[in-house]
Amino acid sequence: PRFVDLIITDGAGDMRKFHRLVTATFPWIDTQWCVSHLSNCILKKSAEGHSKLQEHIDKAKKIVDRFTHHHSEHAMFRTMSKAMSRDLALIRYCEPRFGLYFLMLHRLQVLKRTLKAVIHSSAYRAMQYEDDEEAVIIDDSAFWDYNELVVKATWPLLQL
């Protein structure tokens, strides 16, 4: 520990005790919480009780699932993304990491034109889905207006 001067951890209860033990035993070592973990905790806490936000995230997850978990839809998306000079992938969410939802929403916003182009392409329409909830969501201007609002509100925190 002679060459260590900083330890970064998450904010879990056991890490709080660890911080106290480290600084008591090695006074020259500083400890701090990881900014990503703090951002994640702040976003999760701020979203509690906001059913509209949770419904929005659920809709976004459906879009991501459609274009990442299904081979032909994923291929159509990648082809369209490259054709539109974006060549970006959708960001998959991870249930325990709430902050990833907001990164996912940001990427959806960036790829909005690509997603719209895919669902209006002849190849996608030829698939004739019985219930294409994802296409309805992608075509919904209210979804995109709310998405833009959420991204603008959370983006400064995610850039820490």
PDB file of C-alpha atoms in Angstrom:
ATOM      1  CA  PRO A   1       0.000   0.000   0.000  1.00  0.00           C
ATOM      2  CA  ARG A   2       3.040   2.301   0.110  1.00  0.00           C
ATOM      3  CA  PHE A   3       2.525   3.269  -3.553  1.00  0.00           C
ATOM      4  CA  VAL A   4      -1.270   3.588  -3.370  1.00  0.00           C
ATOM      5  CA  ASP A   5      -2.786   7.001  -2.783  1.00  0.00           C
ATOM      6  CA  LEU A   6      -6.400   6.554  -3.958  1.00  0.00           C
ATOM      7  CA  ILE A   7      -8.964   3.749  -3.901  1.00  0.00           C
ATOM      8  CA  ILE A   8     -12.228   4.135  -5.826  1.00  0.00           C
ATOM      9  CA  THR A   9     -15.238   2.001  -4.864  1.00  0.00           C
ATOM     10  CA  ASP A  10     -18.991   1.893  -5.228  1.00  0.00           C
ATOM     11  CA  GLY A  11     -21.228   3.269  -2.481  1.00  0.00           C
ATOM     12  CA  ALA A  12     -22.421  -0.012  -0.962  1.00  0.00           C
ATOM     13  CA  GLY A  13     -22.641  -0.277   2.822  1.00  0.00           C
ATOM     14  CA  ASP A  14     -19.656  -2.605   3.089  1.00  0.00           C
ATOM     15  CA  MET A  15     -17.569  -0.136   1.076  1.00  0.00           C
ATOM     16  CA  ARG A  16     -18.395   2.640   3.538  1.00  0.00           C
ATOM     17  CA  LYS A  17     -16.896   0.521   6.296  1.00  0.00           C
ATOM     18  CA  PHE A  18     -13.948  -0.266   4.009  1.00  0.00           C
ATOM     19  CA  HIS A  19     -13.363   3.489   3.465  1.00  0.00           C
ATOM     20  CA  ARG A  20     -13.203   4.072   7.229  1.00  0.00           C
ATOM     21  CA  LEU A  21     -10.868   1.105   7.792  1.00  0.00           C
ATOM     22  CA  VAL A  22      -8.494   2.106   4.978  1.00  0.00           C
ATOM     23  CA  THR A  23      -8.199   5.736   6.036  1.00  0.00           C
ATOM     24  CA  ALA A  24      -7.745   4.757   9.697  1.00  0.00           C
ATOM     25  CA  THR A  25      -5.027   2.220   8.874  1.00  0.00           C
ATOM     26  CA  PHE A  26      -3.355   4.079   5.993  1.00  0.00           C
ATOM     27  CA  PRO A  27      -3.919   7.820   6.517  1.00  0.00           C
ATOM     28  CA  TRP A  28      -2.122   8.759   3.264  1.00  0.00           C
ATOM     29  CA  ILE A  29      -4.624   6.774   1.176  1.00  0.00           C
ATOM     30  CA  ASP A  30      -7.722   8.633   0.100  1.00  0.00           C
ATOM     31  CA  THR A  31     -10.952   6.841  -0.827  1.00  0.00           C
ATOM     32  CA  GLN A  32     -13.781   8.038  -2.994  1.00  0.00           C
ATOM     33  CA  TRP A  33     -16.942   6.701  -4.534  1.00  0.00           C
ATOM     34  CA  CYS A  34     -17.042   5.962  -8.235  1.00  0.00           C
ATOM     35  CA  VAL A  35     -18.803   8.765 -10.128  1.00  0.00           C
ATOM     36  CA  SER A  36     -20.546   6.238 -12.399  1.00  0.00           C
ATOM     37  CA  HIS A  37     -21.991   4.417  -9.418  1.00  0.00           C
ATOM     38  CA  LEU A  38     -23.067   7.695  -7.830  1.00  0.00           C
ATOM     39  CA  SER A  39     -24.735   8.809 -11.068  1.00  0.00           C
ATOM     40  CA  ASN A  40     -26.486   5.468 -11.273  1.00  0.00           C
ATOM     41  CA  CYS A  41     -27.784   5.803  -7.692  1.00  0.00           C
ATOM     42  CA  ILE A  42     -28.944   9.387  -8.244  1.00  0.00           C
ATOM     43  CA  LEU A  43     -30.819   8.517 -11.437  1.00  0.00           C
ATOM     44  CA  LYS A  44     -32.432   5.463  -9.882  1.00  0.00           C
ATOM     45  CA  LYS A  45     -33.542   7.404  -6.804  1.00  0.00           C
ATOM     46  CA  SER A  46     -34.858  10.315  -8.871  1.00  0.00           C
ATOM     47  CA  ALA A  47     -36.962   7.972 -11.030  1.00  0.00           C
ATOM     48  CA  GLU A  48     -38.660   6.214  -8.115  1.00  0.00           C
ATOM     49  CA  GLY A  49     -42.398   6.784  -8.142  1.00  0.00           C
ATOM     50  CA  HIS A  50     -42.427   8.261 -11.649  1.00  0.00           C
ATOM     51  CA  SER A  51     -44.621   5.809 -13.515  1.00  0.00           C
ATOM     52  CA  LYS A  52     -44.483   7.819 -16.756  1.00  0.00           C
ATOM     53  CA  LEU A  53     -40.685   7.557 -16.803  1.00  0.00           C
ATOM     54  CA  GLN A  54     -40.802   3.830 -16.079  1.00  0.00           C
ATOM     55  CA  GLU A  55     -43.369   3.301 -18.863  1.00  0.00           C
ATOM     56  CA  HIS A  56     -41.123   5.266 -21.219  1.00  0.00           C
ATOM     57  CA  ILE A  57     -38.089   3.165 -20.298  1.00  0.00           C
ATOM     58  CA  ASP A  58     -40.149  -0.013 -20.839  1.00  0.00           C
ATOM     59  CA  LYS A  59     -41.091   1.177 -24.339  1.00  0.00           C
ATOM     60  CA  ALA A  60     -37.464   1.977 -25.127  1.00  0.00           C
ATOM     61  CA  LYS A  61     -36.413  -1.468 -23.912  1.00  0.00           C
ATOM     62  CA  LYS A  62     -38.894  -3.028 -26.356  1.00  0.00           C
ATOM     63  CA  ILE A  63     -37.255  -1.158 -29.233  1.00  0.00           C
ATOM     64  CA  VAL A  64     -33.777  -2.213 -28.146  1.00  0.00           C
ATOM     65  CA  ASP A  65     -34.889  -5.828 -27.676  1.00  0.00           C
ATOM     66  CA  ARG A  66     -36.474  -5.945 -31.145  1.00  0.00           C
ATOM     67  CA  PHE A  67     -33.350  -4.684 -32.885  1.00  0.00           C
ATOM     68  CA  THR A  68     -30.725  -6.490 -30.804  1.00  0.00           C
ATOM     69  CA  HIS A  69     -32.280  -9.879 -29.971  1.00  0.00           C
ATOM     70  CA  HIS A  70     -33.743 -10.771 -33.382  1.00  0.00           C
ATOM     71  CA  HIS A  71     -31.283 -11.616 -36.138  1.00  0.00           C
ATOM     72  CA  SER A  72     -33.097 -10.283 -39.209  1.00  0.00           C
ATOM     73  CA  GLU A  73     -34.218  -7.056 -37.499  1.00  0.00           C
ATOM     74  CA  HIS A  74     -30.702  -6.542 -36.145  1.00  0.00           C
ATOM     75  CA  ALA A  75     -29.248  -7.044 -39.635  1.00  0.00           C
ATOM     76  CA  MET A  76     -31.731  -4.561 -41.132  1.00  0.00           C
ATOM     77  CA  PHE A  77     -30.864  -2.022 -38.449  1.00  0.00           C
ATOM     78  CA  ARG A  78     -27.086  -2.413 -38.923  1.00  0.00           C
ATOM     79  CA  THR A  79     -27.415  -2.113 -42.709  1.00  0.00           C
ATOM     80  CA  MET A  80     -29.551   1.024 -42.410  1.00  0.00           C
ATOM     81  CA  SER A  81     -27.245   2.506 -39.774  1.00  0.00           C
ATOM     82  CA  LYS A  82     -24.244   2.081 -42.071  1.00  0.00           C
ATOM     83  CA  ALA A  83     -26.176   3.424 -45.073  1.00  0.00           C
ATOM     84  CA  MET A  84     -27.103   6.533 -43.094  1.00  0.00           C
ATOM     85  CA  SER A  85     -23.445   7.050 -42.094  1.00  0.00           C
ATOM     86  CA  ARG A  86     -24.172   6.492 -38.412  1.00  0.00           C
ATOM     87  CA  ASP A  87     -22.733   2.988 -37.986  1.00  0.00           C
ATOM     88  CA  LEU A  88     -23.719   2.994 -34.323  1.00  0.00           C
ATOM     89  CA  ALA A  89     -25.249   0.158 -32.354  1.00  0.00           C
ATOM     90  CA  LEU A  90     -28.070   0.440 -29.875  1.00  0.00           C
ATOM     91  CA  ILE A  91     -26.992   0.354 -26.246  1.00  0.00           C
ATOM     92  CA  ARG A  92     -28.322  -2.639 -24.385  1.00  0.00           C
ATOM     93  CA  TYR A  93     -29.649  -2.004 -20.925  1.00  0.00           C
ATOM     94  CA  CYS A  94     -28.693  -3.872 -17.782  1.00  0.00           C
ATOM     95  CA  GLU A  95     -31.303  -4.172 -15.034  1.00  0.00           C
ATOM     96  CA  PRO A  96     -28.996  -3.535 -12.050  1.00  0.00           C
ATOM     97  CA  ARG A  97     -27.364  -0.502 -13.682  1.00  0.00           C
ATOM     98  CA  PHE A  98     -30.138   2.059 -13.871  1.00  0.00           C
ATOM     99  CA  GLY A  99     -27.859   4.682 -15.453  1.00  0.00           C
ATOM    100  CA  LEU A 100     -27.564   2.522 -18.572  1.00  0.00           C
ATOM    101  CA  TYR A 101     -31.235   3.175 -19.255  1.00  0.00           C
ATOM    102  CA  PHE A 102     -30.414   6.828 -19.825  1.00  0.00           C
ATOM    103  CA  LEU A 103     -27.460   6.000 -22.059  1.00  0.00           C
ATOM    104  CA  MET A 104     -29.836   3.700 -23.952  1.00  0.00           C
ATOM    105  CA  LEU A 105     -32.362   6.562 -24.299  1.00  0.00           C
ATOM    106  CA  HIS A 106     -29.632   8.896 -25.541  1.00  0.00           C
ATOM    107  CA  ARG A 107     -28.515   6.418 -28.193  1.00  0.00           C
ATOM    108  CA  LEU A 108     -32.127   5.909 -29.282  1.00  0.00           C
ATOM    109  CA  GLN A 109     -32.404   9.682 -29.716  1.00  0.00           C
ATOM    110  CA  VAL A 110     -29.203   9.741 -31.784  1.00  0.00           C
ATOM    111  CA  LEU A 111     -30.505   6.875 -33.949  1.00  0.00           C
ATOM    112  CA  LYS A 112     -34.104   8.096 -34.258  1.00  0.00           C
ATOM    113  CA  ARG A 113     -33.880   8.712 -38.037  1.00  0.00           C
ATOM    114  CA  THR A 114     -32.277   5.308 -38.569  1.00  0.00           C
ATOM    115  CA  LEU A 115     -34.987   3.525 -36.575  1.00  0.00           C
ATOM    116  CA  LYS A 116     -37.719   5.344 -38.495  1.00  0.00           C
ATOM    117  CA  ALA A 117     -36.044   4.471 -41.808  1.00  0.00           C
ATOM    118  CA  VAL A 118     -35.892   0.789 -40.822  1.00  0.00           C
ATOM    119  CA  ILE A 119     -39.577   0.476 -39.870  1.00  0.00           C
ATOM    120  CA  HIS A 120     -40.614   2.234 -43.088  1.00  0.00           C
ATOM    121  CA  SER A 121     -38.346   0.131 -45.305  1.00  0.00           C
ATOM    122  CA  SER A 122     -39.854  -2.412 -47.655  1.00  0.00           C
ATOM    123  CA  ALA A 123     -37.803  -5.231 -46.072  1.00  0.00           C
ATOM    124  CA  TYR A 124     -39.210  -4.493 -42.619  1.00  0.00           C
ATOM    125  CA  ARG A 125     -42.770  -4.074 -43.878  1.00  0.00           C
ATOM    126  CA  ALA A 126     -42.495  -7.397 -45.718  1.00  0.00           C
ATOM    127  CA  MET A 127     -42.085  -9.166 -42.374  1.00  0.00           C
ATOM    128  CA  GLN A 128     -45.764  -8.414 -41.617  1.00  0.00           C
ATOM    129  CA  TYR A 129     -45.772  -8.489 -37.842  1.00  0.00           C
ATOM    130  CA  GLU A 130     -49.086  -9.399 -36.264  1.00  0.00           C
ATOM    131  CA  ASP A 131     -48.596  -6.867 -33.477  1.00  0.00           C
ATOM    132  CA  ASP A 132     -45.757  -4.450 -34.176  1.00  0.00           C
ATOM    133  CA  GLU A 133     -45.767  -2.419 -30.978  1.00  0.00           C
ATOM    134  CA  GLU A 134     -42.167  -1.359 -31.554  1.00  0.00           C
ATOM    135  CA  ALA A 135     -42.973   0.305 -34.884  1.00  0.00           C
ATOM    136  CA  VAL A 136     -45.907   2.123 -33.272  1.00  0.00           C
ATOM    137  CA  ILE A 137     -43.575   3.401 -30.531  1.00  0.00           C
ATOM    138  CA  ILE A 138     -40.934   4.481 -33.057  1.00  0.00           C
ATOM    139  CA  ASP A 139     -43.581   6.384 -35.058  1.00  0.00           C
ATOM    140  CA  ASP A 140     -45.003   8.074 -31.943  1.00  0.00           C
ATOM    141  CA  SER A 141     -43.905  11.729 -31.797  1.00  0.00           C
ATOM    142  CA  ALA A 142     -44.906  11.914 -28.114  1.00  0.00           C
ATOM    143  CA  PHE A 143     -42.407   9.125 -27.356  1.00  0.00           C
ATOM    144  CA  TRP A 144     -39.605  11.080 -29.017  1.00  0.00           C
ATOM    145  CA  ASP A 145     -40.586  14.390 -27.401  1.00  0.00           C
ATOM    146  CA  TYR A 146     -40.491  12.806 -23.933  1.00  0.00           C
ATOM    147  CA  ASN A 147     -37.283  10.948 -24.793  1.00  0.00           C
ATOM    148  CA  GLU A 148     -35.585  14.200 -25.767  1.00  0.00           C
ATOM    149  CA  LEU A 149     -36.731  15.810 -22.518  1.00  0.00           C
ATOM    150  CA  VAL A 150     -35.378  12.936 -20.392  1.00  0.00           C
ATOM    151  CA  VAL A 151     -32.068  12.872 -22.272  1.00  0.00           C
ATOM    152  CA  LYS A 152     -31.579  16.642 -21.920  1.00  0.00           C
ATOM    153  CA  ALA A 153     -32.361  16.448 -18.200  1.00  0.00           C
ATOM    154  CA  THR A 154     -29.999  13.559 -17.444  1.00  0.00           C
ATOM    155  CA  TRP A 155     -27.175  13.999 -19.949  1.00  0.00           C
ATOM    156  CA  PRO A 156     -25.061  16.446 -17.874  1.00  0.00           C
ATOM    157  CA  LEU A 157     -25.025  13.969 -14.979  1.00  0.00           C
ATOM    158  CA  LEU A 158     -24.039  11.091 -17.238  1.00  0.00           C
ATOM    159  CA  GLN A 159     -21.076  13.024 -18.597  1.00  0.00           C
ATOM    160  CA  LEU A 160     -19.380  13.203 -15.188  1.00  0.00           C
TER     161      LEU A 160
END
